[in-house]
Short mmCIF file of C-alpha atoms and ligand atoms in Angstrom, two decimals:
data_model
loop_
_atom_site.label_atom_id
_atom_site.label_comp_id
_atom_site.label_asym_id
_atom_site.label_seq_id
_atom_site.Cartn_x
_atom_site.Cartn_y
_atom_site.Cartn_z
CA UNK J 1 21.39 14.50 13.77
CA UNK J 2 18.85 11.93 13.24
CA UNK J 3 18.49 10.88 9.98
CA UNK J 4 15.23 11.27 8.33
CA UNK J 5 13.50 8.33 7.25
CA UNK J 6 12.42 7.64 3.77
CA UNK J 7 9.09 6.90 2.62
CA UNK J 8 7.23 5.68 -0.48
CA UNK J 9 3.19 5.83 -1.27
CA UNK J 10 1.85 3.86 -4.37
CA UNK J 11 -1.18 5.73 -5.37
CA UNK J 12 -0.59 8.76 -2.92
CA UNK J 13 -2.01 11.55 -4.93
CA UNK J 14 -5.73 10.75 -3.20
CA UNK J 15 -8.27 9.19 -0.59
CA UNK J 16 -5.74 7.14 1.83
CA UNK J 17 -2.84 7.31 0.51
CA UNK J 18 -2.68 11.19 0.11
CA UNK J 19 -3.71 10.33 3.75
CA UNK J 20 -0.72 8.35 4.44
CA UNK J 21 1.54 10.86 2.70
CA UNK J 22 0.22 13.65 4.78
CA UNK J 23 0.58 11.36 7.74
CA UNK J 24 3.99 10.48 7.25
CA UNK J 25 5.29 13.75 5.96
CA UNK J 26 4.04 15.14 9.55
CA UNK J 27 6.05 12.68 11.29
CA UNK J 28 9.10 13.63 10.15
CA UNK J 29 9.50 11.74 7.31
CA UNK J 30 10.96 12.25 3.64
CA UNK J 31 8.15 11.37 1.41
CA UNK J 32 8.01 10.51 -1.91
CA UNK J 33 4.40 10.34 -3.25
CA UNK J 34 3.46 7.69 -5.75
CA UNK J 35 1.35 9.06 -8.63
CA UNK J 36 0.82 6.87 -12.37
CA UNK J 37 -0.44 10.66 -13.07
CA UNK J 38 2.19 13.10 -12.42
CA UNK J 39 -0.11 16.20 -12.69
CA UNK J 40 -2.57 14.59 -10.06
CA UNK J 41 0.80 14.12 -7.83
CA UNK J 42 1.91 17.38 -7.86
CA UNK J 43 -1.88 18.75 -6.97
CA UNK J 44 -1.87 16.36 -4.36
CA UNK J 45 1.44 16.94 -3.15
CA UNK J 46 1.10 20.89 -3.21
CA UNK J 47 -1.76 20.51 -1.00
CA UNK J 48 0.39 18.83 2.07
CA UNK J 49 4.00 20.28 1.28
CA UNK J 50 6.25 21.70 -1.10
CA UNK J 51 8.76 18.79 0.43
CA UNK J 52 7.21 16.03 -0.79
CA UNK J 53 8.76 14.45 -3.80
CA UNK J 54 6.50 13.39 -6.06
CA UNK J 55 7.22 10.15 -8.09
CA UNK J 56 5.70 9.22 -11.69
CA UNK J 57 5.00 5.21 -11.42
CA UNK J 58 2.34 3.12 -12.87
CA UNK J 59 2.35 0.21 -10.75
CA UNK J 60 1.62 -2.35 -13.35
CA UNK J 61 4.42 -1.42 -15.34
CA UNK J 62 7.37 -2.90 -14.61
CA UNK J 63 9.41 0.32 -16.66
CA UNK J 64 7.47 2.38 -15.06
CA UNK J 65 8.56 0.69 -11.58
CA UNK J 66 12.29 0.93 -12.70
CA UNK J 67 12.28 4.15 -12.87
CA UNK J 68 11.07 4.86 -10.10
CA UNK J 69 13.24 2.62 -8.18
CA UNK J 70 16.36 4.27 -10.24
CA UNK J 71 15.12 7.86 -9.34
CA UNK J 72 14.91 6.95 -5.71
CA UNK J 73 18.42 4.64 -5.82
CA UNK J 74 20.23 7.76 -6.92
CA UNK J 75 19.16 9.80 -4.04
CA UNK J 76 18.43 8.04 -0.77
CA UNK J 77 20.60 5.20 1.22
CA UNK J 78 17.74 3.40 1.43
CA UNK J 79 14.15 2.73 1.81
CA UNK J 80 12.56 2.72 5.50
CA UNK J 81 8.86 2.45 4.46
CA UNK J 82 7.04 1.27 1.67
CA UNK J 83 3.59 1.28 1.68
CA UNK J 84 1.15 -0.49 -1.09
CA UNK J 85 -1.46 1.73 -1.04
CA UNK J 86 -2.83 1.85 -4.68
CA UNK J 87 -5.47 -0.38 -5.81
CA UNK J 88 -8.83 -0.73 -8.13
CA UNK J 89 -12.02 -2.04 -7.76
CA UNK J 90 -13.58 -3.06 -11.03
CA UNK J 91 -17.14 -4.35 -11.50
CA UNK J 92 -19.24 -6.34 -8.94
CA UNK J 93 -19.91 -9.61 -10.49
CA UNK J 94 -20.44 -12.65 -8.98
CA UNK J 95 -18.57 -15.48 -9.18
CA UNK J 96 -20.63 -17.17 -12.01
CA UNK J 97 -21.17 -13.66 -13.82
CA UNK J 98 -17.10 -12.33 -13.72
CA UNK J 99 -15.21 -12.37 -16.60
CA UNK J 100 -11.38 -13.80 -17.08
CA UNK J 101 -10.55 -10.56 -17.86
CA UNK J 102 -12.15 -8.81 -14.50
CA UNK J 103 -9.77 -11.30 -12.31
CA UNK J 104 -6.45 -10.40 -14.28
CA UNK J 105 -6.90 -6.54 -14.06
CA UNK J 106 -8.13 -6.31 -10.58
CA UNK J 107 -5.09 -8.93 -9.81
CA UNK J 108 -2.77 -7.36 -11.98
CA UNK J 109 -2.93 -4.44 -9.90
CA UNK J 110 -4.17 -5.14 -6.29
CA UNK J 111 -1.99 -7.93 -6.20
CA UNK J 112 0.98 -9.04 -9.00
CA UNK J 113 1.99 -5.21 -8.65
CA UNK J 114 2.70 -5.55 -5.35
CA UNK J 115 4.83 -8.29 -5.67
CA UNK J 116 6.93 -6.28 -8.43
CA UNK J 117 7.21 -2.99 -6.20
CA UNK J 118 8.41 -4.82 -3.25
CA UNK J 119 10.78 -7.39 -5.06
CA UNK J 120 12.17 -4.67 -6.95
CA UNK J 121 12.65 -2.00 -3.76
CA UNK J 122 13.98 -5.14 -1.86
CA UNK J 123 17.70 -3.86 -2.22
CA UNK J 124 16.87 -0.56 -0.82
CA UNK J 125 14.53 -1.71 2.03
CA UNK J 126 17.36 -4.07 3.07
CA UNK J 127 19.87 -1.26 3.59
CA UNK J 128 17.22 0.69 5.88
CA UNK J 129 18.17 -0.32 9.55
CA UNK J 130 14.71 -1.33 10.05
CA UNK J 131 12.27 -1.52 7.27
CA UNK J 132 8.03 -1.48 7.47
CA UNK J 133 6.34 -2.50 4.27
CA UNK J 134 2.33 -1.82 4.82
CA UNK J 135 0.02 -3.78 2.28
CA UNK J 136 -3.06 -2.21 2.31
CA UNK J 137 -5.93 -5.09 2.58
CA UNK J 138 -9.43 -4.82 3.71
CA UNK J 139 -11.84 -6.21 5.74
CA UNK J 140 -13.39 -8.39 3.07
CA UNK J 141 -10.15 -10.04 2.56
CA UNK J 142 -11.25 -12.57 5.04
CA UNK J 143 -12.13 -16.04 3.89
CA UNK J 144 -15.08 -16.33 6.64
CA UNK J 145 -16.69 -13.14 5.84
CA UNK J 146 -16.54 -13.84 2.12
CA UNK J 147 -17.88 -17.50 3.16
CA UNK J 148 -21.00 -15.66 4.80
CA UNK J 149 -21.23 -12.74 2.23
CA UNK J 150 -23.14 -14.40 -0.63
CA UNK J 151 -23.36 -11.22 -2.40
CA UNK J 152 -19.81 -10.01 -2.32
CA UNK J 153 -18.13 -9.66 -5.62
CA UNK J 154 -15.63 -12.17 -6.68
CA UNK J 155 -12.77 -10.16 -7.61
CA UNK J 156 -11.91 -7.36 -5.34
CA UNK J 157 -12.56 -9.38 -2.11
CA UNK J 158 -9.97 -12.25 -3.76
CA UNK J 159 -7.79 -9.90 -4.84
CA UNK J 160 -7.44 -8.52 -1.06
CA UNK J 161 -7.18 -12.32 0.06
CA UNK J 162 -4.41 -12.97 -1.92
CA UNK J 163 -3.08 -9.34 -0.65
CA UNK J 164 -3.00 -11.11 2.94
CA UNK J 165 -1.75 -14.27 1.29
CA UNK J 166 1.86 -12.61 -0.40
CA UNK J 167 1.80 -10.52 2.80
CA UNK J 168 2.58 -13.64 4.81
CA UNK J 169 4.67 -14.98 2.57
CA UNK J 170 7.09 -12.20 2.88
CA UNK J 171 7.10 -12.27 6.61
CA UNK J 172 7.46 -15.70 6.59
CA UNK J 173 10.88 -15.51 4.47
CA UNK J 174 12.21 -12.10 5.97
CA UNK J 175 11.05 -13.13 10.03
CA UNK J 176 14.37 -12.62 12.59
CA UNK J 177 15.23 -10.33 9.78
CA UNK J 178 14.83 -5.86 9.95
CA UNK J 179 11.54 -5.92 7.58
CA UNK J 180 8.64 -5.85 8.61
CA UNK J 181 5.57 -6.83 6.42
CA UNK J 182 1.65 -6.16 7.92
CA UNK J 183 -1.21 -6.21 5.62
CA UNK J 184 -3.71 -3.15 6.91
CA UNK J 185 -7.40 -2.66 6.85
CA UNK J 186 -8.32 0.89 6.84
CA UNK J 187 -12.33 0.35 7.21
CA UNK J 188 -15.12 1.79 5.10
CA UNK J 189 -13.62 5.14 3.75
CA UNK J 190 -15.04 7.88 2.00
CA UNK J 191 -13.05 7.66 -1.13
CA UNK J 192 -13.77 7.35 -4.69
CA UNK J 193 -12.90 3.99 -4.72
CA UNK J 194 -16.27 3.43 -3.15
CA UNK J 195 -18.32 6.21 -4.97
CA UNK J 196 -17.98 8.05 -1.18
CA UNK J 197 -20.09 5.24 -0.01
CA UNK J 198 -17.35 4.81 3.33
CA UNK J 199 -18.19 6.41 6.94
CA UNK J 200 -14.93 6.94 7.84
CA UNK J 201 -12.84 9.85 6.51
CA UNK J 202 -9.46 9.24 4.47
CA UNK J 203 -7.47 10.87 7.74
CA UNK J 204 -9.30 7.68 9.78
CA UNK J 205 -8.78 5.19 7.07
CA UNK J 206 -4.70 6.16 7.09
CA UNK J 207 -4.90 6.15 10.50
CA UNK J 208 -4.03 2.13 11.29
CA UNK J 209 -1.76 1.89 7.80
CA UNK J 210 -0.02 5.06 9.36
CA UNK J 211 0.75 2.93 13.05
CA UNK J 212 2.20 -0.06 11.30
CA UNK J 213 4.43 2.30 8.37
CA UNK J 214 5.56 4.10 11.65
CA UNK J 215 6.08 1.50 14.38
CA UNK J 216 9.84 1.20 14.30
CA UNK J 217 10.13 -0.06 17.76
CA UNK J 218 12.04 -3.52 18.99
CA UNK J 219 8.26 -5.25 19.11
CA UNK J 220 7.39 -4.14 15.83
CA UNK J 221 4.92 -6.59 14.57
CA UNK J 222 5.66 -9.07 11.26
CA UNK J 223 2.70 -10.68 9.91
CA UNK J 224 0.06 -9.02 11.55
CA UNK J 225 -3.65 -8.53 10.01
CA UNK J 226 -4.78 -5.50 11.16
CA UNK J 227 -7.71 -2.59 11.47
CA UNK J 228 -8.00 0.50 13.51
CA UNK J 229 -9.98 -1.46 16.00
CA UNK J 230 -6.79 -3.88 16.46
CA UNK J 231 -5.43 -7.84 14.87
CA UNK J 232 -7.94 -9.36 12.71
CA UNK J 233 -7.90 -12.90 12.81
CA UNK J 234 -7.33 -14.44 9.27
N1 NAP H 301 -11.94 3.28 0.50
C1 NAP H 301 -12.36 2.01 1.30
O1 NAP H 301 -13.30 1.66 2.02
C2 NAP H 301 -11.18 0.51 1.26
C3 NAP H 301 -11.74 -0.42 1.96
C4 NAP H 301 -10.98 -1.27 2.30
C5 NAP H 301 -9.42 -1.11 1.63
N2 NAP H 301 -9.28 -0.02 1.17
C6 NAP H 301 -8.04 -0.16 0.01
O2 NAP H 301 -7.41 1.22 0.36
C7 NAP H 301 -6.52 1.61 -0.34
C8 NAP H 301 -6.37 3.02 -0.98
O3 NAP H 301 -8.13 2.84 -1.45
P1 NAP H 301 -8.48 4.47 -1.95
O4 NAP H 301 -10.12 4.24 -0.98
O5 NAP H 301 -7.74 5.46 -1.09
O6 NAP H 301 -8.53 4.61 -3.51
P2 NAP H 301 -8.67 5.74 -4.62
O7 NAP H 301 -9.29 7.10 -3.91
O8 NAP H 301 -9.61 5.01 -5.17
O9 NAP H 301 -7.13 5.87 -4.40
C9 NAP H 301 -6.59 4.54 -5.38
C10 NAP H 301 -5.06 5.49 -5.74
O10 NAP H 301 -4.65 4.30 -6.10
C11 NAP H 301 -4.08 4.38 -7.86
N3 NAP H 301 -4.09 3.83 -8.75
C12 NAP H 301 -4.75 2.86 -9.00
N4 NAP H 301 -4.04 1.98 -10.07
C13 NAP H 301 -2.93 2.17 -10.19
C14 NAP H 301 -1.77 1.91 -10.55
N5 NAP H 301 -1.87 1.01 -11.96
N6 NAP H 301 -0.51 2.88 -10.71
C15 NAP H 301 -0.42 3.82 -9.88
N7 NAP H 301 -1.56 4.07 -9.17
C16 NAP H 301 -2.95 3.39 -8.76
C17 NAP H 301 -4.92 5.95 -8.54
O11 NAP H 301 -4.16 6.57 -8.72
P3 NAP H 301 -5.40 7.27 -9.91
O12 NAP H 301 -6.04 8.32 -9.08
O13 NAP H 301 -4.44 7.63 -11.15
O14 NAP H 301 -6.48 6.83 -10.47
C18 NAP H 301 -5.44 6.25 -6.88
O15 NAP H 301 -4.02 7.03 -5.98
C19 NAP H 301 -6.68 0.49 -1.85
O16 NAP H 301 -5.58 -0.75 -1.73
C20 NAP H 301 -7.94 -0.23 -1.29
O17 NAP H 301 -8.18 -1.47 -1.83
C21 NAP H 301 -9.95 0.99 0.72
#
């Protein structure tokens, strides 16, 4: 009997995360839907399938990450897929206007929490035969793009550049291992994140993250920055 892969998706209660949960479930994976609000998690899971497990998790709260880890560790032998999807986009201030508080808040959620989540779940990821860690990035993570776009705010794009940097560090530390770390840009997606200005559906946005989450081939990439159009140069 084939053993089911196990996945955890942060911020799985809406937007792209919810479609990643759906796609993993449809691919036969046992999915833990991470949601900081249990009720929102329950509502989302109900729309997908009764088998989806809901895990309460505020990714900026170490105690909450610990509790989620203990719950999954109690039930599972390993974690095969971790999708660090949850993030926030606060304000739109240019560098000269941004407050340190805005920078701290955005980096806390978008960057530091990925380190917190990844390091806490590493023992379970290491127990998998092959583990895929997908960090949600963005096209605006590109330094070249930031250099050329004077109207981009500072906090969110630079937080996604930091996501790419940390992903590369993990990929480098775990190269030649069974752990694969990639940073995937979903495109401009119609979600609450951008007031529904995005042009792709959440399902289309979930396609590239799903591709990397589900690649258990011998040649699965590590340290790649990519979108649904292919690999992006950093
Ligand atoms: N939409 C786009 O065009 C776009 C483009 C490039 C990259 N991305 C990236 O794609 C990912 C998903 O974005 P989205 O558009 O699907 O956004 P979304 O619809 O706003 O969903 C964000 C999710 O993150 C959760 N979240 C935020 N802070 C959290 C915290 N502290 N703890 C736990 N969960 C938290 C939210 O939970 P609540 O429901 O409780 O708030 C929600 O489930 C993000 O990493 C984003 O940067 C999006």
